[in-house]
Short mmCIF file of C-alpha atoms in Angstrom, two decimals:
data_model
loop_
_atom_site.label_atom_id
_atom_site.label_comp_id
_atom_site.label_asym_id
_atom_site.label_seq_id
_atom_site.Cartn_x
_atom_site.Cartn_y
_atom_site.Cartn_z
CA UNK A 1 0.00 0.00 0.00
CA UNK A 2 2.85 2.52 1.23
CA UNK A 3 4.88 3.20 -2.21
CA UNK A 4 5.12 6.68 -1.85
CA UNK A 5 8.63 7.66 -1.48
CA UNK A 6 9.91 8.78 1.84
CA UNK A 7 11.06 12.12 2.24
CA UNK A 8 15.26 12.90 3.69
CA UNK A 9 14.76 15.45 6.50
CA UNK A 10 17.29 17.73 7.92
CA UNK A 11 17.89 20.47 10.80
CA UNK A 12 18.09 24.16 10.24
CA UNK A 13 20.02 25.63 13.06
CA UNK A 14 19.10 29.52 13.48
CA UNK A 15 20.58 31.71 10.65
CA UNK A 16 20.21 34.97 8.67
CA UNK A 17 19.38 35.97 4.87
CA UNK A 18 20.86 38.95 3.51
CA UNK A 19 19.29 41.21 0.96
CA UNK A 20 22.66 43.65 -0.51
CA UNK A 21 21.67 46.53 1.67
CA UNK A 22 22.16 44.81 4.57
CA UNK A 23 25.04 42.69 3.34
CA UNK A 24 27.10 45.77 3.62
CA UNK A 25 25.98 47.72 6.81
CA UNK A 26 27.36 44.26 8.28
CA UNK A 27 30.52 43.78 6.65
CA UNK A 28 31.43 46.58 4.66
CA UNK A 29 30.99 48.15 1.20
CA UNK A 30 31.57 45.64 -1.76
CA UNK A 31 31.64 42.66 0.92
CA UNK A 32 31.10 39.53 -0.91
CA UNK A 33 30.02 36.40 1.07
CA UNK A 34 32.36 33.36 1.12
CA UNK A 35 30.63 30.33 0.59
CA UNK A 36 31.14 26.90 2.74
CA UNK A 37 29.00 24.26 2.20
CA UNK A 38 26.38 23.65 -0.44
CA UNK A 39 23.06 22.89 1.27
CA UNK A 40 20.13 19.84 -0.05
CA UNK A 41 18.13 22.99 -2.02
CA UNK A 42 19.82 23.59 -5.36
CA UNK A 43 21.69 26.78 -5.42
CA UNK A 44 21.43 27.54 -1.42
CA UNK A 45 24.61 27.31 0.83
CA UNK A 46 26.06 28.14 4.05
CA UNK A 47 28.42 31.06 4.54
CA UNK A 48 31.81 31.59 6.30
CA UNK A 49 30.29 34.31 7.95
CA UNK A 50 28.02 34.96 11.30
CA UNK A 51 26.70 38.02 12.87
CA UNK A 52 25.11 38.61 16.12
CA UNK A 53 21.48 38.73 16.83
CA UNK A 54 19.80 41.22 19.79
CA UNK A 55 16.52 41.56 21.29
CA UNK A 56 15.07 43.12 24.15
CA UNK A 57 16.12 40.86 27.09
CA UNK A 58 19.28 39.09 25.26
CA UNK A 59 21.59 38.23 22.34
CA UNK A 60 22.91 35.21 20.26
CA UNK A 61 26.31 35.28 18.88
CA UNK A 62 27.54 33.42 15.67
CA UNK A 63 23.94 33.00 13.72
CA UNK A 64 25.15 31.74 10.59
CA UNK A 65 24.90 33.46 7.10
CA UNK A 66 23.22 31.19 4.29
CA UNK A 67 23.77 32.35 0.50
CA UNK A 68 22.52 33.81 -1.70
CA UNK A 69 21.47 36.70 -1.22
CA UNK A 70 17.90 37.89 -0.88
CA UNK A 71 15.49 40.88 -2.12
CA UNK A 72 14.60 40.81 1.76
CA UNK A 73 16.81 40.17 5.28
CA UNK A 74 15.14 37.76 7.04
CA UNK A 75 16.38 36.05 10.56
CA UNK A 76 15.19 32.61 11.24
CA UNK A 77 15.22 31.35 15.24
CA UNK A 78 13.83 28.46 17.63
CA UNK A 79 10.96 29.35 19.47
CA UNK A 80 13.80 28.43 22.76
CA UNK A 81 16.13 30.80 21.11
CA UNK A 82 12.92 33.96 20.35
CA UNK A 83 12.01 33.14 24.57
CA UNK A 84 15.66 33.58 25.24
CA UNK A 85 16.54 37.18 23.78
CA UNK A 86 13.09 38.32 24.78
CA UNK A 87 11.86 38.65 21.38
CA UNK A 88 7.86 37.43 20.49
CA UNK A 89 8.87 36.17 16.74
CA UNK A 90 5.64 34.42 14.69
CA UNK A 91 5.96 31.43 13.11
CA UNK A 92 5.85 32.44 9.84
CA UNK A 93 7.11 30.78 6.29
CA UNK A 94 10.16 31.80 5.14
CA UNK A 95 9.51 35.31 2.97
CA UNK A 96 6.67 35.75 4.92
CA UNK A 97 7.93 38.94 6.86
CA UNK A 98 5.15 41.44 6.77
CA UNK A 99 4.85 41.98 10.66
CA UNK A 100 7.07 40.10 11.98
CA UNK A 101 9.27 40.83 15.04
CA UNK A 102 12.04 43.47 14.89
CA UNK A 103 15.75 42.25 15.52
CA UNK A 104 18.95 44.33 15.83
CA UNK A 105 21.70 42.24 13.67
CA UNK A 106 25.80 42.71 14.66
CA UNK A 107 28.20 42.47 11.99
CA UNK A 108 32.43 43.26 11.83
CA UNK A 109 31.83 46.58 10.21
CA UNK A 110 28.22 48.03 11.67
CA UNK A 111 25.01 47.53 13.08
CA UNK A 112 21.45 46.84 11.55
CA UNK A 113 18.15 47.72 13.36
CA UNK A 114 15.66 45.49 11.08
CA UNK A 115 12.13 46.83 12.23
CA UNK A 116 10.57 43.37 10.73
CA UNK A 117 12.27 40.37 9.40
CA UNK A 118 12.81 37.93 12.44
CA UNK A 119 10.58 34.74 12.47
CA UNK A 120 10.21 31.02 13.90
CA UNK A 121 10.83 29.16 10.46
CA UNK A 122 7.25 27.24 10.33
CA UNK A 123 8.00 23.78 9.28
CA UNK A 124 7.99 22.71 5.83
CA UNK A 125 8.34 20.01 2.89
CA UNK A 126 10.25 21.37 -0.29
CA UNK A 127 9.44 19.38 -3.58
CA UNK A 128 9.68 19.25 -7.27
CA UNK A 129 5.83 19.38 -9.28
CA UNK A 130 7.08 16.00 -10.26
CA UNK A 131 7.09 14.85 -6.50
CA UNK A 132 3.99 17.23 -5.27
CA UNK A 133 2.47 15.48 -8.14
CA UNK A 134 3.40 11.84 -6.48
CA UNK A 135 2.16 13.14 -3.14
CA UNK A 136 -1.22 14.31 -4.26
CA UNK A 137 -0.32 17.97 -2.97
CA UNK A 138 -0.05 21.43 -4.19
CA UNK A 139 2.25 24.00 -3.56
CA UNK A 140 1.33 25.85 -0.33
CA UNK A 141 -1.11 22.76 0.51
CA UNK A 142 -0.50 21.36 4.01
CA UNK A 143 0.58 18.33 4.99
CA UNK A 144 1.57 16.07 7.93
CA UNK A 145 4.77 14.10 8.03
CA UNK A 146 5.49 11.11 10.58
CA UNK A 147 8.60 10.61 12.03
CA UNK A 148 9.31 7.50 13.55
CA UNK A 149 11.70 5.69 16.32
CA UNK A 150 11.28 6.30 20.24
CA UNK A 151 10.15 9.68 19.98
CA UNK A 152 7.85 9.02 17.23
CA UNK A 153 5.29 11.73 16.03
CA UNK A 154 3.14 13.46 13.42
CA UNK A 155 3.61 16.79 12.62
CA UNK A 156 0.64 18.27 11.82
CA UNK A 157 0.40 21.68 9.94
CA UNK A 158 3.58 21.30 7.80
CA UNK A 159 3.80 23.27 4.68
CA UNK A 160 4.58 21.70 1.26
CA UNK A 161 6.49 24.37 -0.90
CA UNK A 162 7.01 22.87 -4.32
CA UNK A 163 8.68 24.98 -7.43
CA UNK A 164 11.04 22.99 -10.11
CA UNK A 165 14.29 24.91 -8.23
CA UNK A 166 13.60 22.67 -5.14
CA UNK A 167 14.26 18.87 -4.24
CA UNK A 168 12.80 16.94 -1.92
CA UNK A 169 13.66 17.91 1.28
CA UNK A 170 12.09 18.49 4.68
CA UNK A 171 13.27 21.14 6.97
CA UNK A 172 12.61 21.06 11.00
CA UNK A 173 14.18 23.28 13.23
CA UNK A 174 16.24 22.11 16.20
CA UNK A 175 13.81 21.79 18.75
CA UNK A 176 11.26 20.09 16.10
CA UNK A 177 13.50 17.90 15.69
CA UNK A 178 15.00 17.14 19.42
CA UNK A 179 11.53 16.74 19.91
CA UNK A 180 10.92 14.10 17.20
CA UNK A 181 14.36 12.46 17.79
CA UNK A 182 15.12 13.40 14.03
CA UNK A 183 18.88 13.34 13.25
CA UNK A 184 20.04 15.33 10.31
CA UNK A 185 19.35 13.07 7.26
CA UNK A 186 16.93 10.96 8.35
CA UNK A 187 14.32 9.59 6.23
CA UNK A 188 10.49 11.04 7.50
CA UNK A 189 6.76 9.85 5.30
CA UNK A 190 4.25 12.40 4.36
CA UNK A 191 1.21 10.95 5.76
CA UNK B 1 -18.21 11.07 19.83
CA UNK B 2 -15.18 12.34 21.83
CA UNK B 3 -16.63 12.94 25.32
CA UNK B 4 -13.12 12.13 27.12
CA UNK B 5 -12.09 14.75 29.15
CA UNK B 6 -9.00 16.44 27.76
CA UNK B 7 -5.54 16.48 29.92
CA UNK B 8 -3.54 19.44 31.25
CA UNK B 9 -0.01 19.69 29.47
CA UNK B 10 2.87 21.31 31.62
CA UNK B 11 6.63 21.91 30.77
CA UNK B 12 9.50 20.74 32.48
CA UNK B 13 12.46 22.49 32.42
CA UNK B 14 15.71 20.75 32.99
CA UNK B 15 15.99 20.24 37.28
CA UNK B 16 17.22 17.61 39.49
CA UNK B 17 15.89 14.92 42.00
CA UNK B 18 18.26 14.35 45.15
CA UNK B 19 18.48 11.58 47.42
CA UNK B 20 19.88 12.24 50.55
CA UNK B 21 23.37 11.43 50.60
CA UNK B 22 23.62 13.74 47.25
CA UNK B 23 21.52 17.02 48.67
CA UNK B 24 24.36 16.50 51.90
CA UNK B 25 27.34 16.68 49.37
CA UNK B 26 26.20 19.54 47.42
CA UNK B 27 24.63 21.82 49.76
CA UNK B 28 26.22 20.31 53.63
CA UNK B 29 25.54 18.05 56.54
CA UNK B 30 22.08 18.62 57.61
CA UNK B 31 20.64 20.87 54.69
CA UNK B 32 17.07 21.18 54.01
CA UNK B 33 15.52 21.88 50.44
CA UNK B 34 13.39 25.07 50.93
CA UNK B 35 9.84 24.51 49.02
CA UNK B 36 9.16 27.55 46.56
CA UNK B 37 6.09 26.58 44.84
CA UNK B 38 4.10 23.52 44.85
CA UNK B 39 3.70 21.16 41.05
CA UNK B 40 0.57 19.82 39.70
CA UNK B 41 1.65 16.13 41.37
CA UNK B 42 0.66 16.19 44.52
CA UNK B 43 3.45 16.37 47.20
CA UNK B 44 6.09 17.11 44.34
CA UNK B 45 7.34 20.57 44.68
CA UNK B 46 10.26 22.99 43.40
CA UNK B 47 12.74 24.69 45.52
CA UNK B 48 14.59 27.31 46.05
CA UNK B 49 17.84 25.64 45.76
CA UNK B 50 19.76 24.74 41.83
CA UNK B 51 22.54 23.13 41.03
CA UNK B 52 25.63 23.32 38.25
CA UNK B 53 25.55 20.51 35.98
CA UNK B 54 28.97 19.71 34.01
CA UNK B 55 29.49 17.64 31.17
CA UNK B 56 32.18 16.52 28.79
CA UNK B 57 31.86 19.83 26.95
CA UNK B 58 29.96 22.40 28.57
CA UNK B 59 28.01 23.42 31.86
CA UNK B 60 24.98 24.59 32.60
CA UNK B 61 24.02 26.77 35.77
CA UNK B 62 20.71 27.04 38.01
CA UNK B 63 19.11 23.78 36.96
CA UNK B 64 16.41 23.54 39.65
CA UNK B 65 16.02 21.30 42.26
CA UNK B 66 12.83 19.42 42.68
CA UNK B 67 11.54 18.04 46.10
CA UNK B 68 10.91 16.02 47.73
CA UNK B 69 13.84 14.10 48.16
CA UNK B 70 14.36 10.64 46.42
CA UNK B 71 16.28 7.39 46.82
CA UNK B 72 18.25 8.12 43.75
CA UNK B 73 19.27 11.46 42.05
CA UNK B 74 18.47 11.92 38.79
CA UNK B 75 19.35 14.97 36.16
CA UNK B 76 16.61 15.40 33.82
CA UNK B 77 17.26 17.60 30.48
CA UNK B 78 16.72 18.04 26.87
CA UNK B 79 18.35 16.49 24.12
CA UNK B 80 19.19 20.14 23.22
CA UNK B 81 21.18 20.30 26.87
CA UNK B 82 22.57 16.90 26.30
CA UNK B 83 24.15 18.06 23.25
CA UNK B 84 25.66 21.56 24.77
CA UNK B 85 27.28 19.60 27.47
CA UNK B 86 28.40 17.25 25.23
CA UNK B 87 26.47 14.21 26.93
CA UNK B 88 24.98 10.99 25.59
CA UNK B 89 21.88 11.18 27.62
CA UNK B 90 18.95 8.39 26.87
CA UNK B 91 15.74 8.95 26.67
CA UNK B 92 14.21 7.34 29.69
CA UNK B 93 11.23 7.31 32.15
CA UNK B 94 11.96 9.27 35.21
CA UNK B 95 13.11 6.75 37.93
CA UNK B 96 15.18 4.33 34.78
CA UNK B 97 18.44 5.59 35.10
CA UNK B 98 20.23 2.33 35.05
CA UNK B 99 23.21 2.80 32.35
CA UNK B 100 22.15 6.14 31.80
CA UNK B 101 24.62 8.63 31.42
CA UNK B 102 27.37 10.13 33.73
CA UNK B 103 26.78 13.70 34.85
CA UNK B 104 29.09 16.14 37.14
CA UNK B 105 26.78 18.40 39.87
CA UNK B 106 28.34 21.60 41.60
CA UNK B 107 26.48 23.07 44.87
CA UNK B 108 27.39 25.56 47.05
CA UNK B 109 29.35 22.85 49.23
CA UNK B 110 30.67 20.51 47.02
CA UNK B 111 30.40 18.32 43.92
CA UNK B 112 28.87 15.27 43.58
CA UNK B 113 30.44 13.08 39.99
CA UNK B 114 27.06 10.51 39.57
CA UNK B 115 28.18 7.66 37.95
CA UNK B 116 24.45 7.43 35.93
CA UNK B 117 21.74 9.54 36.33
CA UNK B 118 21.40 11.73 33.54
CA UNK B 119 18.70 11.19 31.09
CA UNK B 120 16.30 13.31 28.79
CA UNK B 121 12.48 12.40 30.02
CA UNK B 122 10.33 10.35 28.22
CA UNK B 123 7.13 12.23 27.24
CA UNK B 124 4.34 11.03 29.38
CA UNK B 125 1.04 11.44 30.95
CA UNK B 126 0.26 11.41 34.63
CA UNK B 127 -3.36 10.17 35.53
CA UNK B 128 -5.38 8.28 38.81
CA UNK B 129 -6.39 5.15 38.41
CA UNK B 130 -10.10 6.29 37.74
CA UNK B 131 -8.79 8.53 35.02
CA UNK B 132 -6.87 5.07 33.02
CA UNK B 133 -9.91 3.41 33.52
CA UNK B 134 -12.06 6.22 31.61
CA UNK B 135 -9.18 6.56 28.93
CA UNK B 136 -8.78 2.31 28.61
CA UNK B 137 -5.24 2.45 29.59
CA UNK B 138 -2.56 0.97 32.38
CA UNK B 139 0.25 1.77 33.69
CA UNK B 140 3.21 2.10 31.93
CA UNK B 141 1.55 1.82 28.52
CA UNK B 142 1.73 3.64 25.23
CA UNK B 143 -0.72 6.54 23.97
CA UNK B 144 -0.47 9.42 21.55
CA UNK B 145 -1.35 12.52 22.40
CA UNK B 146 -2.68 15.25 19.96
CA UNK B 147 -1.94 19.04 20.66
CA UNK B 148 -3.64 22.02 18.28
CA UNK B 149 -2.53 25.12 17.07
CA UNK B 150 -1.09 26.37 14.43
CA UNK B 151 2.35 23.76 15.36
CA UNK B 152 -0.01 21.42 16.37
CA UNK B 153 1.02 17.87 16.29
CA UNK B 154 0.46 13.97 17.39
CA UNK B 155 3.04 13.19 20.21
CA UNK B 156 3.54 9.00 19.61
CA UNK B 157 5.11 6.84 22.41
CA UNK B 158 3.77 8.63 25.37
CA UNK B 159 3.74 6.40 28.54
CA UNK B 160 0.94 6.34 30.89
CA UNK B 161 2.05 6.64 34.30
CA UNK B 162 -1.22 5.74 36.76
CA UNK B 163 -1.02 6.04 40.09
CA UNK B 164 -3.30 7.05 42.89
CA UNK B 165 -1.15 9.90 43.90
CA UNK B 166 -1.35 11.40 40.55
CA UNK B 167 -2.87 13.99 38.83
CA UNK B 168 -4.13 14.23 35.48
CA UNK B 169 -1.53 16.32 33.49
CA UNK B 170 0.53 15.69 30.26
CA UNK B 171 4.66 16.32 30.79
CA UNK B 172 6.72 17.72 28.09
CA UNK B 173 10.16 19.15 28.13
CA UNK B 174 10.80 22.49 26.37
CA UNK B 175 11.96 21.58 23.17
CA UNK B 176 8.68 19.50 22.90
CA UNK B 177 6.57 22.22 24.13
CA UNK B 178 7.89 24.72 21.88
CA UNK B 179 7.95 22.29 18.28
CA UNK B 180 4.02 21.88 19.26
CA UNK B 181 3.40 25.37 20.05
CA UNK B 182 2.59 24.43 23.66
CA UNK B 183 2.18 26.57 27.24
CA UNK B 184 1.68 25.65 30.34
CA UNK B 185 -1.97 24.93 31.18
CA UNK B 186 -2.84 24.47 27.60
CA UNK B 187 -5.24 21.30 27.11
CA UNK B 188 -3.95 18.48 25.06
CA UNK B 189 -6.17 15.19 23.99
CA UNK B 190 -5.35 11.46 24.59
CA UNK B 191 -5.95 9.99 20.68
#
């Protein structure tokens, strides 16, 4: 009955997107990022660099740049790490900034206040048509994905982002997946 | 159709149970834990009194001290802890500690190295004996639970904990709380 094909699911840590304006208020004029690792999403990757995150009760050092850049800075935290600086972030999908919670951002060469732009990444499936068409779902469509082992569990309210630029790839955030017992890699079902 | 009453979910933060040979190393001969607020369990309580906890890699100050006392101490944390302090901690009921991991304490008298002790707590759900019998379940067995919201998800391999000192209330550590979107007080179903 089950031939669906499962789905690999890894752990974003906290980290930052940089739209050019912001790129250089960081680090300085004509900074370009230094790329280290290519990430599962064609074209995405993690940067050399970090910067440090403020809000009103506390701060987060070495939040970790991802490439490329973006038409919009965006800061992605844990709920644990929003409760810890003091900050009331939404979970929101990524892009999704339009009143969301204000973060101050640290770089080498300067300071940014962002007045919007720092979220709780809500959970999500990325997919190719070709594999949204497999699953039966749309792009935006919700679905639930079922993790197994000792800490076994559904997650309900997940949100299936599908465009040809993606593979398949599910994204939890730390405490998602501390929660679920999910280890970078593992392999999750949409149920 | 659903007419079973729904359940209580509370957080626990990391803390530690002491037995009595442990609460004399760490805080002197004679010392008395000082009761700061009373828990939904009957009799358990919190107190005024925390503890360091050290592991291979890190530490991790003012991790509370439940009473009342116990025959053996236990150090219960997340799996986020466990990885800052560079521990192997297993997930375990509270009271199953045997070949758990090691863990270092600091008080304001002295240390205490525990051989085992430190584990990450098993989701579960506290309930009277009247309550199992209304939900179908024993102690010690296996339920899901289902939370709402906007992270809301199906928590599998819960354990049942009955007793007649109980109370009806659902236990999950932050990281769990916070991937379901959960607060203290909030109502959770048994599914």
């Amino acid at each position: 009955m089950e031939s669906k094909p499962k789905v690999i699911a890894n752990i974003s840590n906290r980290h930052v997107h940089l739209a050019p304006a912001e790129l250089e208020k960081l680090f300085g004029p004509g900074y370009k990022l230094t790329k280290t690792k290519d990430l599962m999403q064609p074209g995405e990757h993690a940067c050399d660099e970090t910067v440090k995150i403020k809000g009103p009760k506390g701060e987060i050092d070495k939040v970790r740049v991802l490439g490329p850049l973006r038409k919009a800075t965006q800061v992605e935290i844990s709920m644990g790490d929003s409760i810890r600086i003091g900050a009331v972030a939404p979970v929101r999908s990524s892009g999704d900034v339009k009143g969301s919670a204000p973060v101050t951002m640290i770089g080498p060469k300067g300071t940014v206040d962002l007045a919007e732009g720092l979220i709780v990444a809500k959970r999500h499936v990325h997919m190719t048509p070709a594999d949204a068409a497999v699953f039966g779902v749309k792009d935006n469509d919700t679905v639930s994905i079922r993790c197994g082992g000792p800490r076994g569990l559904v997650f309900n309210n997940v949100t299936a982002r599908v465009s040809d630029k993606m593979a398949l790839e599910c994204h939890l955030d730390i405490e998602e997946a501390n929660a679920a017992g999910v280890r970078n890699g593992d392999l999750v079902e949409i149920v």
